[in-house]
Short mmCIF file of C-alpha atoms in Angstrom, two decimals:
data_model
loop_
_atom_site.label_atom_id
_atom_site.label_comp_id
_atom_site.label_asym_id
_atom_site.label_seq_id
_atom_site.Cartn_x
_atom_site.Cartn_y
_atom_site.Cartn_z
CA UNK A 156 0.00 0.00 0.00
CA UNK A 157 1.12 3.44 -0.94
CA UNK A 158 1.92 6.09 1.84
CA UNK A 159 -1.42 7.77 1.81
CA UNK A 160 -3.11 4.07 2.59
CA UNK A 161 -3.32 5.37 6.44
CA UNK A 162 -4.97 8.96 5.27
CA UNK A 163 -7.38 6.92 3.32
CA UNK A 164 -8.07 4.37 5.95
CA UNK A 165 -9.27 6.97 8.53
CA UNK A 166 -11.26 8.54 5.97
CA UNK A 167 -12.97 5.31 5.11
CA UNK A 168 -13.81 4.91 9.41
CA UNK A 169 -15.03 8.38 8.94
CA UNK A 170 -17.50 7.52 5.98
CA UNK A 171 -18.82 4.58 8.65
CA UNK A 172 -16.77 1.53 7.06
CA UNK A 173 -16.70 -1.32 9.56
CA UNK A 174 -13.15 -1.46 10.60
CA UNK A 175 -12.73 -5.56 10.42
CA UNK A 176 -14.42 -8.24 12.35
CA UNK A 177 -12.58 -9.64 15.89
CA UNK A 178 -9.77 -11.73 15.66
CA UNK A 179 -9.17 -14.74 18.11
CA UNK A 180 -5.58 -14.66 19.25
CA UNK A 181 -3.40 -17.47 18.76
CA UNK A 182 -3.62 -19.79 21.96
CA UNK A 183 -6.86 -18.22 22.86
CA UNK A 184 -9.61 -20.68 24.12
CA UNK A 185 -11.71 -21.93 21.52
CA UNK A 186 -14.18 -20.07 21.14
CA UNK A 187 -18.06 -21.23 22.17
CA UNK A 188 -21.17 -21.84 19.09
CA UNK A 189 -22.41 -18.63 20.44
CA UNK A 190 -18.81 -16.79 20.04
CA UNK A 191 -18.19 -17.85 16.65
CA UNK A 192 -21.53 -17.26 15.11
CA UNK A 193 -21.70 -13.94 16.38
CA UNK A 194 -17.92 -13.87 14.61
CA UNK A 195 -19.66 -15.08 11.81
CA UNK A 196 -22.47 -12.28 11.68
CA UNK A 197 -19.75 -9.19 12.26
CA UNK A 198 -17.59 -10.98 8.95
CA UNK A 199 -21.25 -10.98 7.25
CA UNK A 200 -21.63 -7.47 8.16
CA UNK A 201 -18.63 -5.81 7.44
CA UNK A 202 -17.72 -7.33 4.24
CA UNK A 203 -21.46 -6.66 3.21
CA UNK A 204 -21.18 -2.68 4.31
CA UNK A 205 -17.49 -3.25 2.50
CA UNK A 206 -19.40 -3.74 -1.01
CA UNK A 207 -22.48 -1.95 -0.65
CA UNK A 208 -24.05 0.79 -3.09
CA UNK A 209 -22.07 -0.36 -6.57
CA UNK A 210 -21.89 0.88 -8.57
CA UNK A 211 -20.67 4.38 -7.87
CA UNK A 212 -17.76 6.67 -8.90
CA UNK A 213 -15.21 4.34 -7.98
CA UNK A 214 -16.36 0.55 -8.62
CA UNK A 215 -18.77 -0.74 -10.83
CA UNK A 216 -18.68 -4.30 -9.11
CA UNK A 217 -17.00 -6.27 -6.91
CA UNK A 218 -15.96 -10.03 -6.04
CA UNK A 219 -15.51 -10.96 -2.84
CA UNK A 220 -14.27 -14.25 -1.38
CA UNK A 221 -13.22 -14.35 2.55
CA UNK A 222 -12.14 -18.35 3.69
CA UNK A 223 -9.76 -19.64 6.62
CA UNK A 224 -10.44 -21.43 9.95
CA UNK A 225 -11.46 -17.81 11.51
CA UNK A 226 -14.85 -17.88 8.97
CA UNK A 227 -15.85 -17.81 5.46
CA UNK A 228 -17.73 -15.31 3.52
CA UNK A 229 -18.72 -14.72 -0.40
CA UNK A 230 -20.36 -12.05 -1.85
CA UNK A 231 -20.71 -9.23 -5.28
CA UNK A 232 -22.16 -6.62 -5.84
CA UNK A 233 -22.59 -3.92 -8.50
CA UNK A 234 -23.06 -4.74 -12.15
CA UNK A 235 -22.21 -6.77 -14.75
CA UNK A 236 -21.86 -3.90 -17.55
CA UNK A 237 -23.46 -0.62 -17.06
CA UNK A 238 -25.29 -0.75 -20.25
CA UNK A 239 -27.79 -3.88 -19.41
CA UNK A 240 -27.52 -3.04 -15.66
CA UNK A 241 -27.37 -6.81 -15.24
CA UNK A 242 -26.28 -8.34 -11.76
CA UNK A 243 -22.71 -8.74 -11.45
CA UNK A 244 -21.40 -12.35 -12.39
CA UNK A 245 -19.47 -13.72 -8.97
CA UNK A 246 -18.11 -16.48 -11.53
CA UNK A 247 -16.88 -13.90 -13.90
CA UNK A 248 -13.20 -13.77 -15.00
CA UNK A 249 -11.15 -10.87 -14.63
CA UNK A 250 -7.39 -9.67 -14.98
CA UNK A 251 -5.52 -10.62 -12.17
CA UNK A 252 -2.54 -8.07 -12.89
CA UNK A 253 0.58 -8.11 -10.42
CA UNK A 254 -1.14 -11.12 -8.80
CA UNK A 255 0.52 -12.87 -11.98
CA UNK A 256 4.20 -12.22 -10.09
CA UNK A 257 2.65 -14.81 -7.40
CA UNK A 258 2.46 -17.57 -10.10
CA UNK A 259 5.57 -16.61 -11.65
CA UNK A 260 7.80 -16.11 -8.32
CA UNK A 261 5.98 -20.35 -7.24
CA UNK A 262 7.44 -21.39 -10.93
CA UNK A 263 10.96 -20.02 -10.30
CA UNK A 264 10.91 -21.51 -6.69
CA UNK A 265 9.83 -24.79 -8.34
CA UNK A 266 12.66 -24.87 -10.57
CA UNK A 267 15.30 -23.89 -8.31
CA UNK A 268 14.10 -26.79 -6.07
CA UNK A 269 14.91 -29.06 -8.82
CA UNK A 270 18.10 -27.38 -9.30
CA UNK A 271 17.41 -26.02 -12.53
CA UNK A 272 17.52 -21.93 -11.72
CA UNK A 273 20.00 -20.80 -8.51
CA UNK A 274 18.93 -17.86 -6.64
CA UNK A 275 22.47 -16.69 -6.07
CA UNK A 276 23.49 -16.87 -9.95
CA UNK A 277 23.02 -13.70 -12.50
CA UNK A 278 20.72 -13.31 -14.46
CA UNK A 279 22.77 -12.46 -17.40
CA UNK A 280 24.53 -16.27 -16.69
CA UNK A 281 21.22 -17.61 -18.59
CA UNK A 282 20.57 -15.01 -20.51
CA UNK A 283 23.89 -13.69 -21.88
CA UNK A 284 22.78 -12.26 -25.15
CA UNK A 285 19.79 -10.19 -23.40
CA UNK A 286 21.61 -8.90 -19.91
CA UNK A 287 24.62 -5.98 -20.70
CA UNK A 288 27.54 -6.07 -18.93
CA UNK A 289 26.24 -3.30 -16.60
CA UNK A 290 23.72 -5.38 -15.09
CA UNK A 291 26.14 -8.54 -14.91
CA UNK A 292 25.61 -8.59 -10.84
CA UNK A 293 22.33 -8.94 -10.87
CA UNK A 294 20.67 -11.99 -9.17
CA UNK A 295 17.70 -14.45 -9.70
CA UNK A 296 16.33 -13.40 -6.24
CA UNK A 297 16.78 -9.97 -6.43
CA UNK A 298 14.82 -10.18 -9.94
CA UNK A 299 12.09 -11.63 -7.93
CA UNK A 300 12.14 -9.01 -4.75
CA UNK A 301 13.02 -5.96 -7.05
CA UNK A 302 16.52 -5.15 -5.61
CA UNK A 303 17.97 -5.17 -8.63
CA UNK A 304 17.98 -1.72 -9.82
CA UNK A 305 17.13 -2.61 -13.65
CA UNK A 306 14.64 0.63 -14.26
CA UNK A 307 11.59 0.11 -16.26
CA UNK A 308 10.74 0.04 -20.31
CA UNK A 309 9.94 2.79 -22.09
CA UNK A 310 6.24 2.40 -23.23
CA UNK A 311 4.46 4.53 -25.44
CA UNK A 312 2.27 7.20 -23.87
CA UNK A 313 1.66 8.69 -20.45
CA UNK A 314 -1.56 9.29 -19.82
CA UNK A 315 -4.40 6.30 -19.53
CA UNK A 316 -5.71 8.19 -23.09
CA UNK A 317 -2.46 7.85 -24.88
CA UNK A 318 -2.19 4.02 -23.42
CA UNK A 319 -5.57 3.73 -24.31
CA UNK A 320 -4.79 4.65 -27.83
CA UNK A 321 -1.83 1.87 -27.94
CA UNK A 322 -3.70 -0.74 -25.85
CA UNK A 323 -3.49 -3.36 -28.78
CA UNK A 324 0.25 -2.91 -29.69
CA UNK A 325 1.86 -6.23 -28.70
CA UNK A 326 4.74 -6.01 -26.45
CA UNK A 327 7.50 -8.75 -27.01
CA UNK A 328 9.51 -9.64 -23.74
CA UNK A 329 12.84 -9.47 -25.30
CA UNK A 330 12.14 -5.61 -26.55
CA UNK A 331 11.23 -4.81 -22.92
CA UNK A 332 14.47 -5.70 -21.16
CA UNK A 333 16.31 -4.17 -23.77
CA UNK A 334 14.49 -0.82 -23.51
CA UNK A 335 15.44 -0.90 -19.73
CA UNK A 336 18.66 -2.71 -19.72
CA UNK A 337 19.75 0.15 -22.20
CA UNK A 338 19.49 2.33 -19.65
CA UNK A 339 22.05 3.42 -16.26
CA UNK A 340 20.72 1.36 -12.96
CA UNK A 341 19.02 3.41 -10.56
CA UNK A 342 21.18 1.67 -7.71
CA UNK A 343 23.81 -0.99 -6.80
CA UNK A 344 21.91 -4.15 -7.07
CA UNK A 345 21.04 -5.91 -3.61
CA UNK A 346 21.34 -1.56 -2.12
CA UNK A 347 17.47 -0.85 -2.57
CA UNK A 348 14.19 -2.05 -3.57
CA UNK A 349 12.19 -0.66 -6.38
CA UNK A 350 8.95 -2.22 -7.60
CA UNK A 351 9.08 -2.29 -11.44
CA UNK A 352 8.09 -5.45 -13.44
CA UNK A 353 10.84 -6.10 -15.50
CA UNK A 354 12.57 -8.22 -12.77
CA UNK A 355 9.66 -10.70 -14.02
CA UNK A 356 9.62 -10.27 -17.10
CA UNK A 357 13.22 -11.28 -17.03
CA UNK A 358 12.52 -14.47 -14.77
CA UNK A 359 9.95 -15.31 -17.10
CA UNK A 360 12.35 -15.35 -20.02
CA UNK A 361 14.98 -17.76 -17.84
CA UNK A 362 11.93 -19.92 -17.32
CA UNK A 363 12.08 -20.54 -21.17
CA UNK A 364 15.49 -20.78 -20.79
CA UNK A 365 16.22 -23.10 -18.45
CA UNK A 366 13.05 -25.36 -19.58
CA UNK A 367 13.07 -25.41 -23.27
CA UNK A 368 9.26 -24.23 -23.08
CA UNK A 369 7.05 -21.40 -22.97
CA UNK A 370 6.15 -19.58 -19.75
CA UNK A 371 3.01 -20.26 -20.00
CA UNK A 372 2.47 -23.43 -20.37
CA UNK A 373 5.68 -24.39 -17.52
CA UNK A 374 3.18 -22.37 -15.26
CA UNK A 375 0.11 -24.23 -16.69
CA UNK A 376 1.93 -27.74 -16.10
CA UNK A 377 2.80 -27.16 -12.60
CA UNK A 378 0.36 -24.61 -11.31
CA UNK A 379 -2.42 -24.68 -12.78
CA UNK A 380 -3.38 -28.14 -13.79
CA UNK A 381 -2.31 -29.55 -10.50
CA UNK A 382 -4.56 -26.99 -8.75
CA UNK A 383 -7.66 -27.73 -10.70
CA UNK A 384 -7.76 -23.54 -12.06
CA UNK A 385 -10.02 -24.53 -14.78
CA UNK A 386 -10.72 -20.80 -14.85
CA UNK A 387 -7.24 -19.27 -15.59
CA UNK A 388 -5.26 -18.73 -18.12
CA UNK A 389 -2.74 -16.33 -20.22
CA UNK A 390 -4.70 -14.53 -22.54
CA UNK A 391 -0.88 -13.97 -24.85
CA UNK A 392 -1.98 -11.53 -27.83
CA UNK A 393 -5.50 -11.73 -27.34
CA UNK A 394 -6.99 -8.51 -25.93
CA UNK A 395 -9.87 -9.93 -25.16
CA UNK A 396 -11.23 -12.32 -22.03
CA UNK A 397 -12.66 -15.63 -23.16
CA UNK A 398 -15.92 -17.03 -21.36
CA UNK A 399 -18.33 -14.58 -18.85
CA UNK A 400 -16.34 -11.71 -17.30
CA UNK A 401 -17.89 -8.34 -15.33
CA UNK A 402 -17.47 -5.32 -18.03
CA UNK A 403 -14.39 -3.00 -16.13
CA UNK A 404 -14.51 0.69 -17.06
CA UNK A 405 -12.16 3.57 -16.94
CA UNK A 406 -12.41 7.54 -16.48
CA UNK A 407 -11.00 9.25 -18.70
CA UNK A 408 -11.28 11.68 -21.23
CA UNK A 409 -13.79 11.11 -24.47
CA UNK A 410 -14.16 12.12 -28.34
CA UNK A 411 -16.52 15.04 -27.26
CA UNK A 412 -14.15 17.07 -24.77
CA UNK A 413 -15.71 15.79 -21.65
CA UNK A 414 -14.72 13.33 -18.93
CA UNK A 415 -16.45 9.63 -18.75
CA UNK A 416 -16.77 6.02 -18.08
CA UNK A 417 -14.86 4.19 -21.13
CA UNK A 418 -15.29 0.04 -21.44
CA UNK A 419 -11.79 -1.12 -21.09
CA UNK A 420 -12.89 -4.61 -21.16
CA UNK A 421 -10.38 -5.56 -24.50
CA UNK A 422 -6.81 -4.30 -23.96
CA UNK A 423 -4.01 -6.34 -24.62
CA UNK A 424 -1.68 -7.45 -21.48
CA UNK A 425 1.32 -8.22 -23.49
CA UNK A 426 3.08 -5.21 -21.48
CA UNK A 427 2.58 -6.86 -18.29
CA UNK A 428 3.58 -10.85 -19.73
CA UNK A 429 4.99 -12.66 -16.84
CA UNK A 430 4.51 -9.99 -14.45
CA UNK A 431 1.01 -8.73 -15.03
CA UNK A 432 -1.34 -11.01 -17.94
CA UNK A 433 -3.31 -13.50 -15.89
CA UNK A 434 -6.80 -13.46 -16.41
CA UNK A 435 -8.51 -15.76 -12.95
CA UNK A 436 -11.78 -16.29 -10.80
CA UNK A 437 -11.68 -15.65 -7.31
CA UNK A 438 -13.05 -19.17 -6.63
CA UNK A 439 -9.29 -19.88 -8.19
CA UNK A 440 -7.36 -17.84 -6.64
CA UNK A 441 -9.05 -18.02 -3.29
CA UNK A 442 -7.72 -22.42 -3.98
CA UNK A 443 -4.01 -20.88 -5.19
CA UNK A 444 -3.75 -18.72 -1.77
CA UNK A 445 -4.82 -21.65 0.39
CA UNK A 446 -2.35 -24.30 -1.31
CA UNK A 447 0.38 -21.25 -1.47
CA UNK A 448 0.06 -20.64 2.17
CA UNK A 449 -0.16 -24.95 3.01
CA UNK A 450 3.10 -25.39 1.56
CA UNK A 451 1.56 -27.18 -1.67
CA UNK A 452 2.61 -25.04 -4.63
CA UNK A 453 6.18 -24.45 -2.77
CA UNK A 454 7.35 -27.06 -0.91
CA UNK A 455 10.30 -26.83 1.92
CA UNK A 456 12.38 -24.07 2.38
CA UNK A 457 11.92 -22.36 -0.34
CA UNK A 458 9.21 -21.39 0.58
CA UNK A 459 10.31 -18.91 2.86
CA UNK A 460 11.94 -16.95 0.28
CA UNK A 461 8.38 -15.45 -0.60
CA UNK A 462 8.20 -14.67 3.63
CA UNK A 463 11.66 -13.34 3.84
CA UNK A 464 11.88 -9.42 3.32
CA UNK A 465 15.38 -7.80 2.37
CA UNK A 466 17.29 -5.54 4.57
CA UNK A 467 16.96 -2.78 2.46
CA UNK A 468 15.07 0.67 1.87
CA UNK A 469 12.72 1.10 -1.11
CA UNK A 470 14.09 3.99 -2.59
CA UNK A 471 11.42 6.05 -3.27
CA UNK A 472 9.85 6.67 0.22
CA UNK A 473 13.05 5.35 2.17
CA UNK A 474 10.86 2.83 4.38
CA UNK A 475 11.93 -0.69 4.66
CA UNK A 476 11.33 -3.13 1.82
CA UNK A 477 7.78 -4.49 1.70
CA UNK A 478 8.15 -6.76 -1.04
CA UNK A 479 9.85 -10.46 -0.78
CA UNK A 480 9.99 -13.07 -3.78
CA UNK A 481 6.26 -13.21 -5.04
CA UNK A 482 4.43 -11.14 -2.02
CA UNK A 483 4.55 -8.49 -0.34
CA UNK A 484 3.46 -7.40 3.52
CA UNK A 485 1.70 -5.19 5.29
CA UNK A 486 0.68 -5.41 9.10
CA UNK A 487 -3.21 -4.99 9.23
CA UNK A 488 -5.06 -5.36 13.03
CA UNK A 489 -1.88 -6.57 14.84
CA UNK A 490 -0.66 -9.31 12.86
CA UNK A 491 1.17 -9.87 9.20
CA UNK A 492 -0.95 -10.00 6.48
CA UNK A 493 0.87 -11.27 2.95
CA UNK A 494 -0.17 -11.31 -0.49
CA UNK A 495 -0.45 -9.27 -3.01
CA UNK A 496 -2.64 -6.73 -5.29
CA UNK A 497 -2.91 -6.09 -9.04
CA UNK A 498 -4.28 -3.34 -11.15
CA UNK A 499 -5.35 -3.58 -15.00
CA UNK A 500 -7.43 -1.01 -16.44
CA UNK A 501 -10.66 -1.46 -15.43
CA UNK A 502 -9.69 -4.10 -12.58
CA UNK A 503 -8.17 -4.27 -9.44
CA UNK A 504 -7.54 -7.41 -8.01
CA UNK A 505 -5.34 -9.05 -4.29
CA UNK A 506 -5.05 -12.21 -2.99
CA UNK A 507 -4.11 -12.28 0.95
CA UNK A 508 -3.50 -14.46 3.71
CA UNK A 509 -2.36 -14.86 7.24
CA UNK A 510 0.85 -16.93 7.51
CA UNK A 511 -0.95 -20.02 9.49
CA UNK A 512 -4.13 -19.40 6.47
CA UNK A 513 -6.35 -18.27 9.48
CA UNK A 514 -7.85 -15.72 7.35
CA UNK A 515 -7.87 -15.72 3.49
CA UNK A 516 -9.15 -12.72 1.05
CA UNK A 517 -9.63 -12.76 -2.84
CA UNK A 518 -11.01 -10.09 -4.61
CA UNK A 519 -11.60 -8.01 -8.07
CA UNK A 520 -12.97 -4.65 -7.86
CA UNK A 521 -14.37 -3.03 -11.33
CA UNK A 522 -11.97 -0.01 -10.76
CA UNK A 523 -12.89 3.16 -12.25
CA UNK A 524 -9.23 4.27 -12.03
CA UNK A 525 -7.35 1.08 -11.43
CA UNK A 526 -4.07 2.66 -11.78
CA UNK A 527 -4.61 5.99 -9.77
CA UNK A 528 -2.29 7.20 -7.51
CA UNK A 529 -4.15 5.78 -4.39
CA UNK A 530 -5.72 2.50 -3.44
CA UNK A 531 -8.91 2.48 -4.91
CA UNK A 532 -11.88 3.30 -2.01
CA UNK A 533 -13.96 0.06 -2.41
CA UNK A 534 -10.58 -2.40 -2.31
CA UNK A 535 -9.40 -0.38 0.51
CA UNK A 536 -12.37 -1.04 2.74
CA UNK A 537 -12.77 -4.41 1.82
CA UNK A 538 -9.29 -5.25 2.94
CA UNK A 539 -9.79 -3.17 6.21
CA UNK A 540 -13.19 -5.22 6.42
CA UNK A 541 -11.21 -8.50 6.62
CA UNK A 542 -8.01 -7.63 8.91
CA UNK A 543 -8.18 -4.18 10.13
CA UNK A 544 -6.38 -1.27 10.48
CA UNK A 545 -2.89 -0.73 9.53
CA UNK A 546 -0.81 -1.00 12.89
#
């Protein structure tokens, strides 16, 4: 969450959002039939208020899936395109954004458990034709926890009109690491921590590498198909979303002068690749975060790599690093809450656990501004909804 995330969470309190329903401490007695159904009525009653009234300015729907041993919830609201008015589909597919770096950070992991990618080795060491000399340091892991100081890709455009105009161009991998790799590092690799995607668009390329195959389909093979995510997939140079999805919508300006909802529904991910292009359900995700968080995508230690924050200071704001390999954290009503969000125009999207899986949230929100400059209001109060204020 950006800086402002504890300005907008008192603001959302102020506007009457419930702040999160009570958590039972670990050790804590377990709690009577009376005790947890009244649990259960507060999670049904803040996640509700959390969702209420779409759509509005910000959202036009939202999915919402709460699971874990602490109580389960599901619910939508808002509409399926604002033309028909039509319910919004809870089934509906949407793009899952940054969420992709999840998948991609559990293939890497996989691979290095077989011995196939090393953490510690460079990048450029599988990739020696793509990675200049000035970027030679650079490591595997600090691809995947953006310490390695490789800025971004130059894209056409800067405003969401000028992308808008572009939003079918097709983006090959290779051209985006050289764009940034052209380019001076904004800091000693391993020194800072920047989030940028080309760190996985670059692991996604080793993944070829190292396998002989496409990213996709590695990710398919050992994510996907194993987990039963009949409802994902990589959407490659199609800018469209195959089967039911909830119409996502963006403000910005039109043909007549004036300022309005455009359909954003068709926009090619290619941009985003292994670091943004998943299209999902939340009924999938919601099974990813459970298996993630069991140990069953990432077995042994490596899974701690996607627990394990570096010792370093993101270098825009100065804090501490939030992100590790894959997720990131924040600490939300006294306790660590990972995951991590995504943003597509039109969509915004998290997955988000507890480390024992006590509590679980998936959701997509039909952003108005998915990319603004601050979390968008309905995702923000959902996410207070399930865990609480920021400590």
């Amino acid at each position: 969450m950006r800086k402002s995330t504890r300005t907008l969470l008192a603001a959302a309190l102020v506007l009457g959002v419930a702040a999160g329903p009570a958590v039972v401490p670990a050790g804590a007695a377990t709690p009577t039939a009376a005790a947890q159904e009244a649990s259960a009525s507060s999670l049904d009653a803040a996640m509700s208020a959390a969702i209420a009234g779409l759509p509005r300015a910000d959202a036009t729907a939202a999915l919402v899936r709460v699971g874990g041993t602490e109580g389960s919830w599901q619910g939508s609201s808002g509409v399926h395109d604002l033309e028909s008015g039509a319910p919004a589909d809870p089934a509906g597919r949407f793009r899952a954004g940054s969420v992709t770096k999840v998948f991609t950070a559990a293939t890497v992991l996989q691979l290095a458990a077989e011995g196939r990618i090393d953490l510690d080795r460079s990048a450029r060491s599988y990739l020696p034709e793509l990675i200049p000399g000035r970027y030679a340091t650079v490591t595997v892991r600090q691809l995947l926890n953006h310490t390695h100081g490789i800025p971004a890709p130059d894209f056409p455009g800067a405003t969401v009109e000028e992308w808008y105009a572009n939003r079918f161009q097709v983006h090959a991998p290779e051209d985006m690491v050289r764009s940034a790799t052209a380019k001076p590092r904004e800091f000693r690799p391993g020194t800072g921590q920047h989030y940028l995607n080309v760190g996985y668009t670059i692991a996604g390329l080793i993944v070829e590498r190292v396998t002989g195959d496409t990213y996709e389909r590695q990710v398919e093979r050992r994510i996907l198909r194993p987990l039963g995510l009949r409802d994902s997939y990589f959407p490659g140079t199609d800018p469209g979303i195959d089967g039911p999805y909830n119409h996502g919508y963006q403000r910005m300006s039109l043909e007549d002068g004036t300022t309005g909802l455009r359909d954003v529904s068709v926009w090619g991910t290619t941009d985003g690749w292994a670091a943004g292009d998943l299209v999902s359900t939340t009924a999938d995700l919601e099974r990813f975060t459970r298996a993630l968080f069991a140990g069953r995508v990432v077995r042994g230690p490596l899974l701690e790599e996607m627990f394990t924050l570096p010792k370093v200071p993101d270098v825009k704001t100065g804090d501490p690093a939030a992100y590790a390999v894959g997720l990131s954290m924040k600490r939300l009503g006294g306790r660590e809450v990972w995951g991590k969000t995504g943003g597509r125009w039109g969509y915004n999207t998290a997955i988000a656990s507890t480390r024992d899986g006590a509590r679980t949230l998936v959701y997509s929100v039909n952003s108005t501004d998915a990319k603004g400059q601050d979390m968008n209001r309905t995702a923000l109060t959902v996410m207070v909804s399930a865990y609480g204020l920021p400590d």
